[in-house]
Amino acid sequence: MKKQTQAIHSRFQTKDAYGSLAMPVYHTAAYEFDNATEMADAFCGKTDAPDYSRVTNPTVTYFENKVKAMCNAHGVIAVSSGMAAISNTLICLTAAGKNIVTSRHLFGNTYSLIAGTMMRFGVKPHLTDLTNLKEVENAIDNDTACIFMEIITNPQMEVADIAALAEIAHKKGIPLVADTTMIPFTQFDAHSLGVDIEVVSSTKYLSGGATSIGGLVIDYGTTPNFTDRMRKELLMNLGAYMTPHVAYMQNLGLETLDARYRVQADNALRVAQALKDVEQIKRVNYIGLEDNPFYELSRRQFGKTSGAMLTIDLDSQEACFDFINRLQVVRRATNLFDNKTLAIHPASTIFGNFTPRQRQKMDVLDTTIRLSIGLEDAEDIIEDIVRSVEG
Ligand SMILES: *Cc1c(COP(=O)(O)O)cnc(C)c1O
């Protein structure tokens, strides 16, 4: 079956007692066993029978199995947020004395996790420019645990060469971990480009309508014992497993993910093209525009679509605030890939607690507005933005 058919028709692990067509929400913490042997076997991992919902739950397992089939992965683990996916993965791969080679351009909390929290436990950040392969190679030493990248950085909209980074990582015998939140796995095959472990904030495109917070760790089986260790050690000890209710909602989102995404990506391209000619907009940064420096690479890596996030630059922070305050259709909120188009000023919000000097190093500008394009009629989005820019 093709990905989209699997998204709709993946079968339950066992037949439901009532023949339910939708996966029921197994809202339970624990499971009863018929006898002591079955109980011992389940707890020791000799059978797949669930024992406790911090570690396994039928509704969550169904969601995980569906993603696993769609991605042709070795193992998939659903967790409580995108940050849980990233932190559990990095904790699994590192130890005190190790380092992570990554970019200065990272999602705010990922930056603060790698350059702050993990540092306190003796894991060092090696911050580099992932678009500069020489610099990446030089940043790797014998203690490097992995390369961590985001496929499209936010809000800089930078795209690194995934296959080239994978080649460098594999030459050094370390995995390439990619945060692929920006383009859904229905659209591009990260593993074929050399990604070993994919992490996704399923809060974004996948949830559909921003119903819930969630994360996915997708393991392609190229990192010895990774999924095994995640399940037997990290899920149990850190306790970040997804809840059944969230898995239920995100499974519904997954069924319509690709259909929604294609409309949003198409809308984003139309918005970007329309905004290019607006006098007050100094720059439109969207990798789907042919004159974008990452256009060719993006086509090669991601295929025909370029995501639904773009940024525009205005004259000043004041102009950005005025613009945001005038919006009537577009909503003022931080999420990405909601069904609704959203606008935010990253420098004063997501990156508001960093110093101006840190923001400068991360190339987060005071003049940038981030737009996440939704499922409305593109003409209404364009009209609202143009009217709000023109004042
Ligand atoms: C939102 C986001 C995260 C964090 O995900 P949460 O679900 O909010 O924890 C990580 N990486 C990227 C690229 C994101 O956009």
GROMACS .gro file of C-alpha atoms and ligand atoms in nm:
model
  406
    1MET     CA    1   0.000   0.000   0.000
    2LYS     CA    2   0.109   0.356  -0.069
    3LYS     CA    3   0.161   0.599   0.221
    4GLN     CA    4  -0.176   0.770   0.193
    5THR     CA    5  -0.364   0.439   0.184
    6GLN     CA    6  -0.174   0.324   0.491
    7ALA     CA    7  -0.267   0.651   0.662
    8ILE     CA    8  -0.633   0.557   0.618
    9HIS     CA    9  -0.642   0.177   0.634
   10SER     CA   10  -0.374   0.054   0.877
   11ARG     CA   11  -0.523  -0.233   1.079
   12PHE     CA   12  -0.546  -0.252   1.458
   13GLN     CA   13  -0.299  -0.476   1.640
   14THR     CA   14  -0.591  -0.701   1.743
   15LYS     CA   15  -0.958  -0.701   1.642
   16ASP     CA   16  -1.160  -0.463   1.857
   17ALA     CA   17  -1.410  -0.631   2.089
   18TYR     CA   18  -1.700  -0.433   1.933
   19GLY     CA   19  -1.564  -0.405   1.578
   20SER     CA   20  -1.504  -0.034   1.620
   21LEU     CA   21  -1.400   0.121   1.287
   22ALA     CA   22  -1.218   0.414   1.452
   23MET     CA   23  -0.931   0.327   1.687
   24PRO     CA   24  -1.081   0.351   2.039
   25VAL     CA   25  -0.913   0.561   2.306
   26TYR     CA   26  -0.781   0.314   2.561
   27HIS     CA   27  -0.793   0.555   2.851
   28THR     CA   28  -0.632   0.329   3.106
   29ALA     CA   29  -0.314   0.334   3.310
   30ALA     CA   30  -0.283  -0.042   3.363
   31TYR     CA   31  -0.383  -0.378   3.212
   32GLU     CA   32  -0.497  -0.698   3.377
   33PHE     CA   33  -0.342  -1.040   3.311
   34ASP     CA   34  -0.497  -1.387   3.325
   35ASN     CA   35  -0.205  -1.540   3.512
   36ALA     CA   36   0.139  -1.472   3.660
   37THR     CA   37   0.332  -1.611   3.363
   38GLU     CA   38   0.160  -1.380   3.113
   39MET     CA   39   0.226  -1.094   3.350
   40ALA     CA   40   0.596  -1.179   3.382
   41ASP     CA   41   0.632  -1.219   3.004
   42ALA     CA   42   0.471  -0.880   2.935
   43PHE     CA   43   0.685  -0.697   3.190
   44CYS     CA   44   1.005  -0.857   3.061
   45GLY     CA   45   0.925  -0.769   2.700
   46LYS     CA   46   0.877  -1.132   2.589
   47THR     CA   47   0.532  -1.044   2.452
   48ASP     CA   48   0.380  -0.725   2.308
   49ALA     CA   49   0.098  -0.723   2.565
   50PRO     CA   50   0.073  -0.378   2.725
   51ASP     CA   51   0.143  -0.358   3.096
   52TYR     CA   52   0.148   0.011   3.192
   53SER     CA   53   0.059   0.322   2.988
   54ARG     CA   54   0.377   0.514   3.069
   55VAL     CA   55   0.550   0.266   2.839
   56THR     CA   56   0.287   0.125   2.603
   57ASN     CA   57  -0.078   0.182   2.523
   58PRO     CA   58  -0.287   0.030   2.239
   59THR     CA   59  -0.408   0.365   2.100
   60VAL     CA   60  -0.055   0.507   2.098
   61THR     CA   61   0.088   0.184   1.954
   62TYR     CA   62  -0.165   0.201   1.670
   63PHE     CA   63  -0.053   0.557   1.588
   64GLU     CA   64   0.316   0.457   1.610
   65ASN     CA   65   0.266   0.152   1.388
   66LYS     CA   66   0.089   0.359   1.123
   67VAL     CA   67   0.376   0.610   1.108
   68LYS     CA   68   0.622   0.320   1.103
   69ALA     CA   69   0.447   0.165   0.802
   70MET     CA   70   0.420   0.500   0.620
   71CYS     CA   71   0.790   0.576   0.672
   72ASN     CA   72   0.909   0.218   0.625
   73ALA     CA   73   1.096   0.269   0.952
   74HIS     CA   74   1.257   0.025   1.193
   75GLY     CA   75   1.087   0.178   1.498
   76VAL     CA   76   0.865   0.474   1.587
   77ILE     CA   77   0.809   0.618   1.935
   78ALA     CA   78   0.534   0.872   2.006
   79VAL     CA   79   0.605   1.114   2.288
   80SER     CA   80   0.442   1.408   2.463
   81SER     CA   81   0.590   1.692   2.251
   82GLY     CA   82   0.840   1.777   1.981
   83MET     CA   83   1.080   1.884   2.257
   84ALA     CA   84   1.035   1.543   2.425
   85ALA     CA   85   1.123   1.375   2.093
   86ILE     CA   86   1.440   1.586   2.067
   87SER     CA   87   1.546   1.563   2.432
   88ASN     CA   88   1.483   1.187   2.464
   89THR     CA   89   1.672   1.123   2.140
   90LEU     CA   90   1.972   1.335   2.239
   91ILE     CA   91   1.984   1.192   2.590
   92CYS     CA   92   1.975   0.842   2.440
   93LEU     CA   93   2.266   0.918   2.206
   94THR     CA   94   2.494   1.115   2.441
   95ALA     CA   95   2.669   1.098   2.778
   96ALA     CA   96   2.885   1.334   2.984
   97GLY     CA   97   3.201   1.419   2.789
   98LYS     CA   98   3.029   1.380   2.449
   99ASN     CA   99   2.936   1.662   2.213
  100ILE     CA  100   2.666   1.737   1.955
  101VAL     CA  101   2.757   1.904   1.626
  102THR     CA  102   2.472   2.133   1.526
  103SER     CA  103   2.376   2.473   1.388
  104ARG     CA  104   2.358   2.816   1.549
  105HIS     CA  105   2.022   2.841   1.375
  106LEU     CA  106   1.790   2.625   1.582
  107PHE     CA  107   1.433   2.628   1.711
  108GLY     CA  108   1.453   2.837   2.033
  109ASN     CA  109   1.397   2.559   2.286
  110THR     CA  110   1.620   2.317   2.098
  111TYR     CA  111   1.897   2.575   2.115
  112SER     CA  112   1.838   2.624   2.484
  113LEU     CA  113   1.828   2.243   2.539
  114ILE     CA  114   2.157   2.180   2.357
  115ALA     CA  115   2.346   2.495   2.457
  116GLY     CA  116   2.199   2.510   2.810
  117THR     CA  117   2.029   2.212   2.973
  118MET     CA  118   2.248   1.939   2.822
  119MET     CA  119   2.561   2.143   2.892
  120ARG     CA  120   2.481   2.116   3.264
  121PHE     CA  121   2.510   1.739   3.227
  122GLY     CA  122   2.846   1.759   3.054
  123VAL     CA  123   2.734   1.734   2.690
  124LYS     CA  124   2.893   2.010   2.484
  125PRO     CA  125   2.736   2.196   2.192
  126HIS     CA  126   2.958   2.234   1.885
  127LEU     CA  127   2.772   2.511   1.706
  128THR     CA  128   2.861   2.539   1.338
  129ASP     CA  129   2.727   2.653   1.006
  130LEU     CA  130   2.571   2.335   0.865
  131THR     CA  131   2.571   2.484   0.515
  132ASN     CA  132   2.954   2.492   0.535
  133LEU     CA  133   3.065   2.130   0.505
  134LYS     CA  134   3.432   2.200   0.586
  135GLU     CA  135   3.329   2.369   0.909
  136VAL     CA  136   3.108   2.071   0.996
  137GLU     CA  137   3.390   1.825   0.935
  138ASN     CA  138   3.626   2.029   1.153
  139ALA     CA  139   3.370   2.045   1.434
  140ILE     CA  140   3.352   1.666   1.464
  141ASP     CA  141   3.598   1.496   1.701
  142ASN     CA  142   3.626   1.155   1.867
  143ASP     CA  143   3.367   1.252   2.129
  144THR     CA  144   3.100   1.364   1.884
  145ALA     CA  145   2.780   1.167   1.940
  146CYS     CA  146   2.577   1.287   1.641
  147ILE     CA  147   2.504   1.567   1.396
  148PHE     CA  148   2.171   1.734   1.472
  149MET     CA  149   2.002   1.942   1.203
  150GLU     CA  150   1.669   2.106   1.117
  151ILE     CA  151   1.569   2.060   0.753
  152ILE     CA  152   1.451   2.422   0.718
  153THR     CA  153   1.566   2.655   0.995
  154ASN     CA  154   1.318   2.890   1.152
  155PRO     CA  155   1.304   3.186   1.114
  156GLN     CA  156   1.619   3.207   0.897
  157MET     CA  157   1.477   2.963   0.637
  158GLU     CA  158   1.816   2.808   0.575
  159VAL     CA  159   1.843   2.466   0.408
  160ALA     CA  160   2.148   2.244   0.450
  161ASP     CA  161   2.246   1.959   0.217
  162ILE     CA  162   2.112   1.651   0.399
  163ALA     CA  163   2.289   1.390   0.184
  164ALA     CA  164   2.624   1.567   0.220
  165LEU     CA  165   2.584   1.592   0.599
  166ALA     CA  166   2.486   1.224   0.614
  167GLU     CA  167   2.799   1.133   0.422
  168ILE     CA  168   3.017   1.326   0.668
  169ALA     CA  169   2.839   1.171   0.968
  170HIS     CA  170   2.863   0.816   0.835
  171LYS     CA  171   3.231   0.856   0.747
  172LYS     CA  172   3.285   0.935   1.116
  173GLY     CA  173   3.056   0.652   1.226
  174ILE     CA  174   2.795   0.876   1.391
  175PRO     CA  175   2.422   0.917   1.317
  176LEU     CA  176   2.258   1.213   1.145
  177VAL     CA  177   1.953   1.324   1.344
  178ALA     CA  178   1.711   1.553   1.157
  179ASP     CA  179   1.420   1.757   1.286
  180THR     CA  180   1.185   1.726   0.987
  181THR     CA  181   0.890   1.918   1.132
  182MET     CA  182   0.892   2.166   0.842
  183ILE     CA  183   0.803   1.919   0.561
  184PRO     CA  184   0.580   1.620   0.640
  185PHE     CA  185   0.711   1.266   0.586
  186THR     CA  186   0.427   1.209   0.341
  187GLN     CA  187   0.616   1.436   0.100
  188PHE     CA  188   0.981   1.338   0.127
  189ASP     CA  189   1.184   1.038   0.231
  190ALA     CA  190   1.444   1.152   0.485
  191HIS     CA  191   1.601   0.807   0.508
  192SER     CA  192   1.680   0.793   0.136
  193LEU     CA  193   1.886   1.112   0.189
  194GLY     CA  194   2.080   0.943   0.470
  195VAL     CA  195   1.895   1.055   0.783
  196ASP     CA  196   1.932   0.792   1.057
  197ILE     CA  197   1.685   0.927   1.312
  198GLU     CA  198   1.403   1.167   1.234
  199VAL     CA  199   1.236   1.377   1.505
  200VAL     CA  200   0.906   1.554   1.441
  201SER     CA  201   0.693   1.797   1.636
  202SER     CA  202   0.356   1.638   1.554
  203THR     CA  203   0.196   1.941   1.720
  204LYS     CA  204   0.239   2.115   1.386
  205TYR     CA  205   0.122   1.982   1.045
  206LEU     CA  206   0.029   1.644   1.176
  207SER     CA  207  -0.219   1.725   1.454
  208GLY     CA  208  -0.454   1.907   1.219
  209GLY     CA  209  -0.616   2.216   1.357
  210ALA     CA  210  -0.364   2.244   1.641
  211THR     CA  211  -0.558   2.009   1.865
  212SER     CA  212  -0.271   1.873   2.071
  213ILE     CA  213   0.099   1.869   2.156
  214GLY     CA  214   0.300   1.566   2.045
  215GLY     CA  215   0.626   1.438   1.907
  216LEU     CA  216   0.760   1.144   1.706
  217VAL     CA  217   1.097   0.972   1.698
  218ILE     CA  218   1.139   0.776   1.374
  219ASP     CA  219   1.432   0.534   1.374
  220TYR     CA  220   1.557   0.383   1.047
  221GLY     CA  221   1.748   0.106   1.221
  222THR     CA  222   2.098   0.229   1.130
  223THR     CA  223   2.196   0.324   1.486
  224PRO     CA  224   2.270   0.011   1.695
  225ASN     CA  225   2.014  -0.057   1.973
  226PHE     CA  226   1.858   0.291   1.946
  227THR     CA  227   1.483   0.209   1.955
  228ASP     CA  228   1.543  -0.069   2.202
  229ARG     CA  229   1.724   0.163   2.441
  230MET     CA  230   1.465   0.438   2.393
  231ARG     CA  231   1.184   0.198   2.491
  232LYS     CA  232   1.356   0.006   2.767
  233GLU     CA  233   1.540   0.295   2.929
  234LEU     CA  234   1.435   0.646   2.823
  235LEU     CA  235   1.057   0.601   2.795
  236MET     CA  236   1.051   0.430   3.134
  237ASN     CA  237   1.289   0.662   3.316
  238LEU     CA  238   1.196   0.998   3.164
  239GLY     CA  239   0.823   0.926   3.133
  240ALA     CA  240   0.742   1.132   2.824
  241TYR     CA  241   0.521   0.879   2.639
  242MET     CA  242   0.226   1.016   2.443
  243THR     CA  243  -0.117   0.991   2.607
  244PRO     CA  244  -0.393   0.784   2.439
  245HIS     CA  245  -0.622   1.083   2.388
  246VAL     CA  246  -0.350   1.277   2.206
  247ALA     CA  247  -0.267   0.969   1.994
  248TYR     CA  248  -0.635   0.946   1.899
  249MET     CA  249  -0.646   1.309   1.784
  250GLN     CA  250  -0.312   1.295   1.607
  251ASN     CA  251  -0.413   0.977   1.428
  252LEU     CA  252  -0.715   1.166   1.291
  253GLY     CA  253  -0.478   1.445   1.187
  254LEU     CA  254  -0.247   1.196   1.018
  255GLU     CA  255  -0.532   1.070   0.797
  256THR     CA  256  -0.579   1.415   0.642
  257LEU     CA  257  -0.218   1.538   0.677
  258ASP     CA  258  -0.114   1.512   0.315
  259ALA     CA  259  -0.437   1.657   0.176
  260ARG     CA  260  -0.415   1.955   0.411
  261TYR     CA  261  -0.044   2.003   0.357
  262ARG     CA  262  -0.074   2.021  -0.022
  263VAL     CA  263  -0.331   2.301   0.000
  264GLN     CA  264  -0.124   2.490   0.259
  265ALA     CA  265   0.197   2.462   0.057
  266ASP     CA  266   0.013   2.579  -0.254
  267ASN     CA  267  -0.135   2.873  -0.062
  268ALA     CA  268   0.211   2.959   0.075
  269LEU     CA  269   0.358   2.978  -0.275
  270ARG     CA  270   0.072   3.202  -0.393
  271VAL     CA  271   0.113   3.431  -0.090
  272ALA     CA  272   0.492   3.451  -0.137
  273GLN     CA  273   0.454   3.537  -0.506
  274ALA     CA  274   0.193   3.804  -0.434
  275LEU     CA  275   0.398   3.969  -0.155
  276LYS     CA  276   0.715   3.998  -0.365
  277ASP     CA  277   0.586   4.307  -0.537
  278VAL     CA  278   0.458   4.495  -0.232
  279GLU     CA  279   0.666   4.809  -0.185
  280GLN     CA  280   0.673   4.809   0.199
  281ILE     CA  281   0.800   4.450   0.212
  282LYS     CA  282   1.180   4.454   0.193
  283ARG     CA  283   1.220   4.081   0.152
  284VAL     CA  284   1.006   3.770   0.112
  285ASN     CA  285   1.195   3.462   0.228
  286TYR     CA  286   1.034   3.142   0.095
  287ILE     CA  287   1.234   2.849  -0.039
  288GLY     CA  288   0.968   2.784  -0.304
  289LEU     CA  289   1.052   3.110  -0.488
  290GLU     CA  290   1.287   3.047  -0.780
  291ASP     CA  291   1.524   3.327  -0.683
  292ASN     CA  292   1.568   3.190  -0.329
  293PRO     CA  293   1.928   3.069  -0.276
  294PHE     CA  294   1.796   2.735  -0.142
  295TYR     CA  295   1.542   2.677  -0.420
  296GLU     CA  296   1.738   2.415  -0.619
  297LEU     CA  297   1.856   2.222  -0.315
  298SER     CA  298   1.505   2.224  -0.168
  299ARG     CA  299   1.357   2.085  -0.490
  300ARG     CA  300   1.614   1.809  -0.487
  301GLN     CA  301   1.555   1.718  -0.124
  302PHE     CA  302   1.188   1.787  -0.064
  303GLY     CA  303   1.031   1.748  -0.410
  304LYS     CA  304   0.765   1.975  -0.555
  305THR     CA  305   0.648   2.150  -0.238
  306SER     CA  306   0.831   2.391  -0.009
  307GLY     CA  307   0.633   2.395   0.313
  308ALA     CA  308   0.390   2.655   0.439
  309MET     CA  309   0.622   2.882   0.639
  310LEU     CA  310   0.768   3.203   0.504
  311THR     CA  311   0.902   3.526   0.646
  312ILE     CA  312   0.873   3.887   0.537
  313ASP     CA  313   1.092   4.177   0.643
  314LEU     CA  314   0.959   4.526   0.705
  315ASP     CA  315   1.148   4.849   0.787
  316SER     CA  316   1.165   4.821   1.166
  317GLN     CA  317   1.030   4.642   1.473
  318GLU     CA  318   0.772   4.919   1.503
  319ALA     CA  319   0.652   4.854   1.148
  320CYS     CA  320   0.627   4.481   1.233
  321PHE     CA  321   0.419   4.551   1.544
  322ASP     CA  322   0.187   4.789   1.351
  323PHE     CA  323   0.145   4.523   1.083
  324ILE     CA  324   0.059   4.253   1.336
  325ASN     CA  325  -0.189   4.480   1.513
  326ARG     CA  326  -0.377   4.556   1.189
  327LEU     CA  327  -0.433   4.192   1.084
  328GLN     CA  328  -0.798   4.082   1.071
  329VAL     CA  329  -0.799   3.741   0.902
  330VAL     CA  330  -0.449   3.624   0.994
  331ARG     CA  331  -0.425   3.537   1.364
  332ARG     CA  332  -0.162   3.649   1.617
  333ALA     CA  333  -0.022   3.319   1.750
  334THR     CA  334   0.296   3.118   1.772
  335ASN     CA  335   0.205   2.782   1.625
  336LEU     CA  336   0.309   2.652   1.283
  337PHE     CA  337   0.091   2.478   1.023
  338ASP     CA  338  -0.238   2.531   1.198
  339ASN     CA  339  -0.536   2.532   0.960
  340LYS     CA  340  -0.546   2.907   1.031
  341THR     CA  341  -0.283   3.146   0.894
  342LEU     CA  342  -0.072   3.276   1.183
  343ALA     CA  343   0.171   3.566   1.222
  344ILE     CA  344   0.437   3.628   1.485
  345HIS     CA  345   0.734   3.857   1.542
  346PRO     CA  346   1.001   3.598   1.644
  347ALA     CA  347   1.262   3.842   1.787
  348SER     CA  348   1.027   3.977   2.056
  349THR     CA  349   0.849   3.647   2.137
  350ILE     CA  350   1.010   3.306   2.071
  351PHE     CA  351   1.356   3.464   2.097
  352GLY     CA  352   1.250   3.744   2.334
  353ASN     CA  353   1.448   3.607   2.629
  354PHE     CA  354   1.777   3.595   2.440
  355THR     CA  355   2.005   3.900   2.448
  356PRO     CA  356   2.026   4.122   2.136
  357ARG     CA  357   2.379   3.989   2.086
  358GLN     CA  358   2.260   3.624   2.099
  359ARG     CA  359   1.979   3.707   1.856
  360GLN     CA  360   2.229   3.868   1.623
  361LYS     CA  361   2.445   3.553   1.629
  362MET     CA  362   2.137   3.345   1.547
  363ASP     CA  363   2.039   3.583   1.263
  364VAL     CA  364   1.703   3.654   1.425
  365LEU     CA  365   1.624   4.005   1.301
  366ASP     CA  366   1.401   4.271   1.462
  367THR     CA  367   1.251   4.337   1.117
  368THR     CA  368   1.126   3.982   1.048
  369ILE     CA  369   0.767   3.855   1.065
  370ARG     CA  370   0.706   3.483   1.041
  371LEU     CA  371   0.393   3.366   0.862
  372SER     CA  372   0.250   3.016   0.875
  373ILE     CA  373   0.002   2.982   0.590
  374GLY     CA  374  -0.325   2.799   0.653
  375LEU     CA  375  -0.618   2.650   0.468
  376GLU     CA  376  -0.817   2.967   0.398
  377ASP     CA  377  -0.877   3.095   0.046
  378ALA     CA  378  -0.537   3.237  -0.055
  379GLU     CA  379  -0.697   3.558  -0.184
  380ASP     CA  380  -0.826   3.646   0.163
  381ILE     CA  381  -0.484   3.582   0.320
  382ILE     CA  382  -0.309   3.798   0.059
  383GLU     CA  383  -0.560   4.079   0.092
  384ASP     CA  384  -0.532   4.089   0.472
  385ILE     CA  385  -0.151   4.092   0.464
  386VAL     CA  386  -0.123   4.356   0.191
  387ARG     CA  387  -0.378   4.582   0.361
  388SER     CA  388  -0.201   4.547   0.696
  389VAL     CA  389   0.142   4.618   0.546
  390GLU     CA  390   0.020   4.925   0.360
  391GLY     CA  391  -0.141   5.061   0.676
  392LIG     C1  392   0.757   2.344   1.740
  392LIG     C2  393   0.886   2.286   1.705
  392LIG     C3  394   0.956   2.207   1.797
  392LIG     C4  395   0.902   2.179   1.936
  392LIG     O1  396   0.786   2.105   1.929
  392LIG     P1  397   0.676   2.107   2.049
  392LIG     O2  398   0.576   2.008   2.001
  392LIG     O3  399   0.626   2.246   2.061
  392LIG     O4  400   0.749   2.064   2.171
  392LIG     C5  401   1.077   2.154   1.758
  392LIG     N1  402   1.129   2.178   1.637
  392LIG     C6  403   1.065   2.254   1.546
  392LIG     C7  404   1.127   2.276   1.413
  392LIG     C8  405   0.943   2.311   1.577
  392LIG     O5  406   0.880   2.388   1.487
   0.00000   0.00000   0.00000
